[in-house]
Coordinates of C-alpha atoms and ligand atoms in Angstrom, one line a residue:
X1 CA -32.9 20.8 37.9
X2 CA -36.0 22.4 36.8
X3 CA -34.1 24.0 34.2
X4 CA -32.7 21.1 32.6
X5 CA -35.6 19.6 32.4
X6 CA -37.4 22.4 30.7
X7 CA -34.4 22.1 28.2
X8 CA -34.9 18.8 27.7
X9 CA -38.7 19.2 27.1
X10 CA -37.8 21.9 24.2
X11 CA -35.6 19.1 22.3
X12 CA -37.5 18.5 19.3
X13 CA -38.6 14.9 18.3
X14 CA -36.8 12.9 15.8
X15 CA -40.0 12.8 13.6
X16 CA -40.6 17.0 13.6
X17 CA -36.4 17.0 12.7
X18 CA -37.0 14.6 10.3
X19 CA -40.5 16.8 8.6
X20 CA -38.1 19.6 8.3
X21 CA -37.4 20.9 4.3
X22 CA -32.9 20.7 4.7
X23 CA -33.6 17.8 6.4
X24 CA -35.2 16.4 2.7
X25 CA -31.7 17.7 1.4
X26 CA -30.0 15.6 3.5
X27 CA -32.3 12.4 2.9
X28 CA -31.7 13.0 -1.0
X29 CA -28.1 12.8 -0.6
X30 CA -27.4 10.2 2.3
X31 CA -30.6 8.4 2.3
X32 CA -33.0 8.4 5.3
X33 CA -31.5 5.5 7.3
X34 CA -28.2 7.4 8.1
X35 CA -30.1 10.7 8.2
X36 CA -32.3 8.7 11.2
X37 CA -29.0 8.0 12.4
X38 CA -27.4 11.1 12.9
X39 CA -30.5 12.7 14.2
X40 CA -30.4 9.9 17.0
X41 CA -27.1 11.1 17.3
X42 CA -27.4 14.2 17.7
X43 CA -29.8 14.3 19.9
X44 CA -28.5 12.3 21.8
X45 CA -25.3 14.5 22.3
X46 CA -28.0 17.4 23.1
X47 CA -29.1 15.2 26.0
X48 CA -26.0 14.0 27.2
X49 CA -24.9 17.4 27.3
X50 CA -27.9 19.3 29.1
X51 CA -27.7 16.6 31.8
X52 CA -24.4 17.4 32.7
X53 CA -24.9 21.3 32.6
X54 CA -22.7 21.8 29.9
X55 CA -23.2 24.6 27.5
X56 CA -25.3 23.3 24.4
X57 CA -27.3 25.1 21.6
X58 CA -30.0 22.9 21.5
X59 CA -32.2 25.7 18.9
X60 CA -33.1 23.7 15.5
X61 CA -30.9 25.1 13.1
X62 CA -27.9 24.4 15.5
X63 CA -29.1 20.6 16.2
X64 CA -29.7 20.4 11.9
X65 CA -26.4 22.1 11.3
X66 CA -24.7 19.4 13.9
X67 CA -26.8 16.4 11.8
X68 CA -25.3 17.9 8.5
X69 CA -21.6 17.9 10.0
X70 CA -22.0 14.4 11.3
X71 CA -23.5 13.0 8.0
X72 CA -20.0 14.9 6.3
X73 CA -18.0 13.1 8.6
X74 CA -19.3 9.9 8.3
X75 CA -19.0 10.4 4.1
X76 CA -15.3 11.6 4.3
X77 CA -14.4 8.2 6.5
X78 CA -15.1 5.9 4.1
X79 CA -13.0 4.6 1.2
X80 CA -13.6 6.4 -1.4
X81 CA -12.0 6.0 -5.4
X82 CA -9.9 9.0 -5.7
X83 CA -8.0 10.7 -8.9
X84 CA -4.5 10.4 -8.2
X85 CA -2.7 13.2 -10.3
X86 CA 0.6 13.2 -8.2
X87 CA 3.1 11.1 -10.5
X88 CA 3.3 9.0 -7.7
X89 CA 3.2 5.1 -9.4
X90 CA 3.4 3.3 -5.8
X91 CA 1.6 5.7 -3.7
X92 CA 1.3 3.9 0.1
X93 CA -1.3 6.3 0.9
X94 CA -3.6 5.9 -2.0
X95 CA -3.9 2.5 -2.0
X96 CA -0.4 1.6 -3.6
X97 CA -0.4 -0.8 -6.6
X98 CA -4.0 -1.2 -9.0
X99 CA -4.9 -4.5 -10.0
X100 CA -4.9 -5.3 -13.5
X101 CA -8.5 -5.9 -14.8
X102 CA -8.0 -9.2 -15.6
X103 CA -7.0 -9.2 -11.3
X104 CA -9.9 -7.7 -10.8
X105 CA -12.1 -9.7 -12.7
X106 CA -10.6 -12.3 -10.9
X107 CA -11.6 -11.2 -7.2
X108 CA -15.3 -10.5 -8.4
X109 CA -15.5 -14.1 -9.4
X110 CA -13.5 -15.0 -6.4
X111 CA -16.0 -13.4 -4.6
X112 CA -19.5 -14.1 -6.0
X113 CA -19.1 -17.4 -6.1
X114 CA -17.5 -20.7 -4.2
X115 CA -14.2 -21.7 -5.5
X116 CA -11.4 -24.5 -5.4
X117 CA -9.2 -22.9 -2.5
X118 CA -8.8 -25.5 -0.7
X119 CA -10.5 -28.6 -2.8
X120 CA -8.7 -30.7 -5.5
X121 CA -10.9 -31.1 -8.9
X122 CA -9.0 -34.2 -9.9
X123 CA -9.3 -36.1 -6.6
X124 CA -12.6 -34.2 -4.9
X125 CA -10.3 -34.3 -1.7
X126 CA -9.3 -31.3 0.6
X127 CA -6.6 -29.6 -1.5
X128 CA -3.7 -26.6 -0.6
X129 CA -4.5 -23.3 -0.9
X130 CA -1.2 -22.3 -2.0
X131 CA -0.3 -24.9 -4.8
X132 CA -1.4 -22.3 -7.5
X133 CA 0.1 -19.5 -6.6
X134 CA 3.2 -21.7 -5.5
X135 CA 3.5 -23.6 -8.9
X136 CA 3.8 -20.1 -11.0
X137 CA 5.7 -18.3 -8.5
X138 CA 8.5 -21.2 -8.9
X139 CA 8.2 -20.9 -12.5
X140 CA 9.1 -17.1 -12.5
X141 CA 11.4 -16.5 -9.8
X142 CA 13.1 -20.1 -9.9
X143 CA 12.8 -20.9 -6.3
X144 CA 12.0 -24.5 -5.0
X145 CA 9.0 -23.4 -3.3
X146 CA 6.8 -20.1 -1.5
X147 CA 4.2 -18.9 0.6
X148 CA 1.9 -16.3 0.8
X149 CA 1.2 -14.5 4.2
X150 CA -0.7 -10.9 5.0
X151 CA 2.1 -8.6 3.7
X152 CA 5.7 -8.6 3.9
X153 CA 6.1 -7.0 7.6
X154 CA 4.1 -10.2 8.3
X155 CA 6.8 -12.4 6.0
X156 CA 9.6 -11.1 8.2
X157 CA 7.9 -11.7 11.5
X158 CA 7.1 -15.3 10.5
X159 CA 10.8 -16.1 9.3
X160 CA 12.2 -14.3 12.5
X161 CA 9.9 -16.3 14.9
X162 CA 10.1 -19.6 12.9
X163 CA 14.0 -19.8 12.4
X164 CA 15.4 -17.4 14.5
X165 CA 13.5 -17.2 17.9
X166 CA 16.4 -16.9 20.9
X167 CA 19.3 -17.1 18.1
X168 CA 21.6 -14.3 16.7
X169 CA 20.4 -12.7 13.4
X170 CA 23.2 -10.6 11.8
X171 CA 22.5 -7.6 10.4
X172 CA 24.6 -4.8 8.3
X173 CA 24.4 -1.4 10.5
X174 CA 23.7 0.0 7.0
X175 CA 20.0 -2.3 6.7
X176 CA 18.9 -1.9 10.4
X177 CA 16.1 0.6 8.5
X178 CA 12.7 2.1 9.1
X179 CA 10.5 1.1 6.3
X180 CA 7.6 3.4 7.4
X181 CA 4.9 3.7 9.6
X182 CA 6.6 2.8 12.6
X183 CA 7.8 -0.1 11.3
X184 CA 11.5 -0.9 12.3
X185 CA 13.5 -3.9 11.6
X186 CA 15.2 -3.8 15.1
X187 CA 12.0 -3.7 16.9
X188 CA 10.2 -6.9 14.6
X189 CA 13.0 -9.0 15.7
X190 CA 12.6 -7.5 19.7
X191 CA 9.0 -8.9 18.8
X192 CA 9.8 -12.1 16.9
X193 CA 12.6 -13.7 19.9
X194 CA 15.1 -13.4 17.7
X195 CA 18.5 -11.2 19.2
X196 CA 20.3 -8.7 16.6
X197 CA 23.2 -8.8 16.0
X198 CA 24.7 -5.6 14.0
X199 CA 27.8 -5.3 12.0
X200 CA 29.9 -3.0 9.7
X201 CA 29.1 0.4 10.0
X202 CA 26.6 2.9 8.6
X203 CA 28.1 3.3 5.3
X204 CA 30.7 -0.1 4.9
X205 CA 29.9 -3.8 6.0
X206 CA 32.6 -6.1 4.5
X207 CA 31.9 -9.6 4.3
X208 CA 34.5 -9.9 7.2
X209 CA 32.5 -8.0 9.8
X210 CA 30.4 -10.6 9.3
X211 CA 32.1 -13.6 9.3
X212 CA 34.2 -12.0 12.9
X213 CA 30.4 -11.7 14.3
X214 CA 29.0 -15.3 14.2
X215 CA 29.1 -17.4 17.5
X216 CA 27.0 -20.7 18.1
X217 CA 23.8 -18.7 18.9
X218 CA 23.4 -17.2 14.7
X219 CA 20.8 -18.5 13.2
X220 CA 21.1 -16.4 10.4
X221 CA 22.3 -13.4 8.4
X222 CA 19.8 -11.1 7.2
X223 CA 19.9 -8.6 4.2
X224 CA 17.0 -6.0 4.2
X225 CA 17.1 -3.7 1.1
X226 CA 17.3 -0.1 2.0
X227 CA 13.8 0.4 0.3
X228 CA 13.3 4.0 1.1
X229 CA 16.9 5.9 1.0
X230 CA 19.6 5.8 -0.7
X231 CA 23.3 6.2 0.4
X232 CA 25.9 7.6 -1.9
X233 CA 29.7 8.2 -1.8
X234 CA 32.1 6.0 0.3
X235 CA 29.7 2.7 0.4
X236 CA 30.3 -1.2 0.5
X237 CA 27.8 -3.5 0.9
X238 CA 29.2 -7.4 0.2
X239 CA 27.9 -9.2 -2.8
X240 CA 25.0 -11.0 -2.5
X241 CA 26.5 -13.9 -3.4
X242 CA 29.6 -13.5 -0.8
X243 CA 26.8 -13.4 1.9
X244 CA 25.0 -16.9 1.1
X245 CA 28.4 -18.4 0.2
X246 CA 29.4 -17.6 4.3
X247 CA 26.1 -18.5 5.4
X248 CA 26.4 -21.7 3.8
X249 CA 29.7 -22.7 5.1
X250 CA 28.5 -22.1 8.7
X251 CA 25.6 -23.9 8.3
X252 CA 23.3 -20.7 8.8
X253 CA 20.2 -19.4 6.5
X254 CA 20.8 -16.5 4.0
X255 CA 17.6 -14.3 3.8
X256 CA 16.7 -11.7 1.9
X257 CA 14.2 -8.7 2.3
X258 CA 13.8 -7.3 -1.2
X259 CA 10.8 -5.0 -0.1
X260 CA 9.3 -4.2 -3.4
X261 CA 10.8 -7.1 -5.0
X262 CA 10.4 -6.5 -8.8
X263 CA 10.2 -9.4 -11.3
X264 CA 11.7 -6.9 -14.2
X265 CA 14.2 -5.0 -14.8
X266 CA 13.8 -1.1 -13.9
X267 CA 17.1 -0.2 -15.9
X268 CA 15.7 -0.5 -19.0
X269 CA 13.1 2.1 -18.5
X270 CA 16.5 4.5 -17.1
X271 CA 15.8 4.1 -14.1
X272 CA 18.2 2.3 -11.6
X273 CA 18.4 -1.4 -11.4
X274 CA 16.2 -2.8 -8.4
X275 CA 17.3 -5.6 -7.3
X276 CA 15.4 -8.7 -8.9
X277 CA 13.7 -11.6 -7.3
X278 CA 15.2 -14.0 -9.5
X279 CA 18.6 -12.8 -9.1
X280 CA 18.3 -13.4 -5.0
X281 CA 17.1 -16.9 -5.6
X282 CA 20.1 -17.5 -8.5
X283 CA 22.6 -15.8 -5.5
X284 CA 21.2 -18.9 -3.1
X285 CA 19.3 -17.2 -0.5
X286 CA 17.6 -19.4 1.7
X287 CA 14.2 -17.2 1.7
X288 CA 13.7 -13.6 -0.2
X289 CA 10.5 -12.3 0.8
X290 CA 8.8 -9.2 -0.9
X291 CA 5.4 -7.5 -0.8
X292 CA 2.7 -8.3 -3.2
X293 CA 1.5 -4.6 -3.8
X294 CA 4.8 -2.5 -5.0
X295 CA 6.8 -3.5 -8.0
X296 CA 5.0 -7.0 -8.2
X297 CA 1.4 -5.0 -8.9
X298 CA -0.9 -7.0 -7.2
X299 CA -2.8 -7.0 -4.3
X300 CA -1.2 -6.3 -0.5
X301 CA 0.4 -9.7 0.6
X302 CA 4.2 -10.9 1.5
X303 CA 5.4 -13.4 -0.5
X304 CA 8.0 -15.7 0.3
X305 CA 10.0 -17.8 -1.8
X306 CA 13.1 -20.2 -1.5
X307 CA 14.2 -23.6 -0.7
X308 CA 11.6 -26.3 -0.1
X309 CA 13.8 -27.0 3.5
X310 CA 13.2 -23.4 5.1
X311 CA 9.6 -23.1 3.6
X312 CA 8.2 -26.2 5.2
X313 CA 9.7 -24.7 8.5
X314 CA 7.7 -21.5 8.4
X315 CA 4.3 -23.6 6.9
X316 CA 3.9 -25.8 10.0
X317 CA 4.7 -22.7 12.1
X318 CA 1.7 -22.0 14.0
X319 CA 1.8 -17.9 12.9
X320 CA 1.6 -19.2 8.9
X321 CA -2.0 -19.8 9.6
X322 CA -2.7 -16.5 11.8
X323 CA -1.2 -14.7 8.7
X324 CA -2.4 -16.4 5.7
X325 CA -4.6 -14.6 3.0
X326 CA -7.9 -14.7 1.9
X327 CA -9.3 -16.2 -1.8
X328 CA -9.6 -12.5 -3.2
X329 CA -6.1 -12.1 -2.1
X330 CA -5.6 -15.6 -4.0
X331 CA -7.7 -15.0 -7.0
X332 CA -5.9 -11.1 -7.5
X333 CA -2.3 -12.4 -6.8
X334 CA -2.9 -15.6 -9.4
X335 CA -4.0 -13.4 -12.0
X336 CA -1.0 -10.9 -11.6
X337 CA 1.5 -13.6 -11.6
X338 CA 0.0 -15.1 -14.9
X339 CA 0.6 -11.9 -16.7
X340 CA 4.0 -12.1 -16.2
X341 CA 4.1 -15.7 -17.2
X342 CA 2.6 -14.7 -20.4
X343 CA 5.3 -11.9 -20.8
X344 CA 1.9 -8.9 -20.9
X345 CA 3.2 -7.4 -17.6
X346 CA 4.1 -4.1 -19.0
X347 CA 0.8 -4.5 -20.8
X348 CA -1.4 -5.8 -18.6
X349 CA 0.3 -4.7 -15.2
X350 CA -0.8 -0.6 -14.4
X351 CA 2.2 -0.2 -12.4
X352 CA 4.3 -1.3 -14.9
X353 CA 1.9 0.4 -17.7
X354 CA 2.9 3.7 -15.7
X355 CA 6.7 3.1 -15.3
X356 CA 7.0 2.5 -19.0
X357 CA 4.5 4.8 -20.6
X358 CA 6.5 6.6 -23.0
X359 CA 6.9 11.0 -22.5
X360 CA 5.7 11.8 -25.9
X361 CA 2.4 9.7 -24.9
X362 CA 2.1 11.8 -21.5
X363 CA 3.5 15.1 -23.0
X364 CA 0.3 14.6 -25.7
X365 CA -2.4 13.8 -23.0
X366 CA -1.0 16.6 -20.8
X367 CA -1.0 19.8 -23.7
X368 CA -5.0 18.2 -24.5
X369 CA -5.7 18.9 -21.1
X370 CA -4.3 22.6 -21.2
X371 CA -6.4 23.2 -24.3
X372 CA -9.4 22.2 -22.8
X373 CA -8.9 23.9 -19.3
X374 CA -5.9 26.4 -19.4
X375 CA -2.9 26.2 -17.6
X376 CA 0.3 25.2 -19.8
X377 CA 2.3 22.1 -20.4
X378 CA 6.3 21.9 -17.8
X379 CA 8.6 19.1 -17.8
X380 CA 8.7 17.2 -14.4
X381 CA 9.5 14.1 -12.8
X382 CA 7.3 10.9 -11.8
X383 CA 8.3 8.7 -8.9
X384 CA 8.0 5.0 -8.8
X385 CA 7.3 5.3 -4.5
X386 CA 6.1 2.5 -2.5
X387 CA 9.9 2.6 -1.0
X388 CA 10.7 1.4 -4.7
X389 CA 14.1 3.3 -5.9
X390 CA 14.6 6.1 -3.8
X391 CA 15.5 9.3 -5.6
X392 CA 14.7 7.4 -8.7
X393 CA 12.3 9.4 -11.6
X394 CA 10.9 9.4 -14.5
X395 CA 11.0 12.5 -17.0
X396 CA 7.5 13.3 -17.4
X397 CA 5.3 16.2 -18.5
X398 CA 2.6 18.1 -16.0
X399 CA -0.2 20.0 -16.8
X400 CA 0.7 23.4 -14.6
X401 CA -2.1 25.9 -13.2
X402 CA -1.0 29.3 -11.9
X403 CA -3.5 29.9 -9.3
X404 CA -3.5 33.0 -6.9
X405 CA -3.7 30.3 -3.8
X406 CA -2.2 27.2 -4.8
X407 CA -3.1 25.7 -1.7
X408 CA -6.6 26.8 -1.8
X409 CA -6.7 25.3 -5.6
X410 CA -5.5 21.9 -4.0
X411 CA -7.9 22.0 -1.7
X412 CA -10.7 22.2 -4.1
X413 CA -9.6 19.5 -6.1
X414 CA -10.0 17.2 -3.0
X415 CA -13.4 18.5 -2.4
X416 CA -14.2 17.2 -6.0
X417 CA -16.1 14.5 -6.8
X418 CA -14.5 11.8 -7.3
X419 CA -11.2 14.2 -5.4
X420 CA -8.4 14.7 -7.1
X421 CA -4.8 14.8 -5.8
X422 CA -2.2 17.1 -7.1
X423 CA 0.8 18.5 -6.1
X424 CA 2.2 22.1 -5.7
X425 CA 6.1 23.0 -6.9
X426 CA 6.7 27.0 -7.4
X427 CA 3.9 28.1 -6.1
X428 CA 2.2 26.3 -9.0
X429 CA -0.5 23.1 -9.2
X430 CA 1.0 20.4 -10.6
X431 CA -0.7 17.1 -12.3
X432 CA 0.7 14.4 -13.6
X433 CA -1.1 12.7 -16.1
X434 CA 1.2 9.4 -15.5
X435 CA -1.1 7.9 -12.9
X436 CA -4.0 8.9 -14.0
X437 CA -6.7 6.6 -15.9
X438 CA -8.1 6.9 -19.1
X439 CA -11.3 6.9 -17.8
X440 CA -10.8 9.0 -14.7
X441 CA -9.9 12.4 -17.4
X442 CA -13.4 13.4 -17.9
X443 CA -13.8 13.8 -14.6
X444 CA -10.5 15.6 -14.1
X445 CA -10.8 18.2 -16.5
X446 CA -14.4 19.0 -15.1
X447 CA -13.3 19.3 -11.5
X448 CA -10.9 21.5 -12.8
X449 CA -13.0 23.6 -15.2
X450 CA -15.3 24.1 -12.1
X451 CA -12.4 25.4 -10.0
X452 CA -10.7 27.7 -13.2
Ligands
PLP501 C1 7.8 -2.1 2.2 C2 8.8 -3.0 2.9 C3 8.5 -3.8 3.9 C4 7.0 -3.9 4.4 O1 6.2 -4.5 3.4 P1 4.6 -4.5 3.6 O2 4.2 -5.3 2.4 O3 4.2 -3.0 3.4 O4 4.3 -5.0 4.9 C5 9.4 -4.6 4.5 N1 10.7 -4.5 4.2 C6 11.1 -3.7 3.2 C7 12.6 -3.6 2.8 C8 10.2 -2.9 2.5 O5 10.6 -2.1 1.5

């Protein structure tokens, strides 16, 4: 007892940590509020740790060397801009789609000062949050009406729980996908009441297995776009069309969950058609929900568009308002849509900048890069991601660096400031200069000159 007690006598004070000279390192880089902070800490854990006889080097440099590590940790959790050099357009763990700076103008106005969310100019009374981005979203896709909810997991929960609680959905064996993340669409209609139904078989559903599966209890019949795979060989999937004509004649809703949902056609930059909005609204789908922040290029939301009849179902469900979006969601959404209205998408959009940048512009940018740091120019492949066109690329040049630990050379790069993230293909460092911005090269090529 004794002896813990002399050990916690010899801790040092926060004030004699805080006089010592690393401990003025530490205060230069984090500032002295967090560097009070993780001395507390620390500490702390010394006392904690004494008291219950467990083994602790309590000597200064260990207890400074403990502050430093917390400090890095506390630095490495938080979001920080990153250099994405991996050819990956849609990358889920980098943030996915970039707003376009007109977006992002838009969600620093949005948020600096009070707005007209919810209050009509003309009248001065309470207005909808929605009409905006309703009225465009009509105009481009041709649907009656939409609504905007947290992202498009949270579209699909809301239509199964709204329209399909304790009824058959019917489902294609083939669609009964996992999108990613744990997130399965068996297990969000467990969730949402509503009872699957599946039909067809892995590879083939005919339009018969699904007419031979509906009873009394179908709600519905549900189309979820295979997003992330890709089947080949001996496939059928019924048309689109075939679906909401047999949904119509039994009185059920046709819905569709595009995933990415793009407004334009991939297939003219060679790559393979994904399946448009507009071309699920023209087929007579009920609802077609999407996510805001793949192919569309805005900011993370579900959108959901369709006929007035099903929408006004979902909006007076109580869930619409536990999932609705904030203004900055609003105000970057809005300002994404409009580019598209103005026909500046591939302009304005930077996913869609990045799909349809043309090779000789990337091949150029890539061989400046290898004549200011080394390495030498390869022809690669881009990938849309985001769970957009599986297997899909686009031809693309890399800057390659041969490195005697590639892995060690990648791990530099994400020690870099701001970190960069590359790839590795033959024992080589890859980077793409596809998804990276203009004004993110400087920075590039020094992280790399500092590693070469
Ligand atoms: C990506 C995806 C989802 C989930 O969308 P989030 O916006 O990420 O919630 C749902 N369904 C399909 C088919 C998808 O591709």
């Amino acid at each position: 007892m004794n002896d813990r007690q002399a050990q916690l006598r010899r801790l040092p004070s926060v004030d004699s940590l805080l006089a010592r000279s690393p401990t003025d390192e530490l205060i230069a880089v984090y500032g002295r509020e967090l560097v009070v902070q993780a001395i507390r800490t620390q500490l702390e854990g010394a006392r904690q740790a004494i008291l219950a006889a467990a083994p602790v080097d309590a000597c200064e440099s260990a207890l400074l060397q403990g502050i430093e590590s917390i400090l890095r940790r506390r630095q490495k959790s938080t979001l920080r801009s990153v250099i994405n050099a991996t050819g990956v357009i849609i990358h889920t763990n980098l943030g996915r789609a970039l707003l376009s700076e007109s977006a992002q103008a838009a969600v620093g106005a949005a948020a600096r000062a009070y707005n007209s969310l919810e209050f009509d100019l003309d009248t001065g009374k309470r207005g909808s949050r929605l009409a905006q981005a309703s009225d465009i979203l009509r105009d481009l896709t041709g649907a009656e009406d939409a609504l905007v909810v947290n992202n498009n997991a949270s579209a699909l929960i809301l239509i199964l729980s709204a329209l399909a609680k304790e009824r058959e959905v019917i489902i294609s064996r083939g669609q009964l996908v996992e999108i990613g993340g744990g997130f399965r669409i068996p297990a969000i209609m467990r969730e949402s009441g509503a009872r699957l139904v599946e039909v067809g078989t892995t590879n083939r559903t005919r339009i018969s297995d699904y007419a031979d599966a509906l009873t009394d209890a179908a709600a519905m019949i549900l189309r979820v776009h295979s997003s992330n795979f890709k089947q080949v060989g001996f496939v059928e999937q019924p048309a689109l069309s075939e679906l909401t004509a047999l949904a119509g004649e039994r009185g059920l809703l046709a819905i569709d969950d595009l995933g990415s949902g793009a407004l334009i056609d991939t297939a003219q930059f060679g790559l393979e058609h994904e399946p448009t909005i507009q071309e699920s609204i023209a087929a007579g789908f009920d609802l077609v929900c999407f996510s805001g922040d793949k192919l569309l290029g805005g900011p993370q939301a579900g959108i959901i568009a369709g006929k007035s009849a099903a929408l006004s179902r979902l909006k007076r469900h109580p869930l619409a308002r536990a999932l609705r979006v904030d203004k900055l969601t609003y105000a970057a959404l809005i300002a994404t849509l409009e580019h598209y209205r103005r026909g500046e998408a591939l302009d304005e959009i930077p996913v869609w900048r990045m799909i349809s940048r043309s090779l000789d512009d990337i091949r150029r940018t890539a061989e400046r890069w290898a004549g200011q740091v080394g390495g030498f120019v390869v022809s690669g492949e881009s990938t849309v991601g985001g769970g957009s066109l599986p297997g899909a690329a686009l031809p693309t040049a890399l800057l390659a660096m041969e490195s005697e630990s590639p892995n060690g050379f990648l791990e530099a790069l994400r020690r870099a400031d701001p970190p960069v993230i590359a790839r590795i293909a033959e024992n080589r460092v890859l980077l793409d200069p596809r998804t990276v911005l203009p004004v993110q090269e400087a920075d590039l090529l020094a992280a790399l000159q500092s590693i070469v």
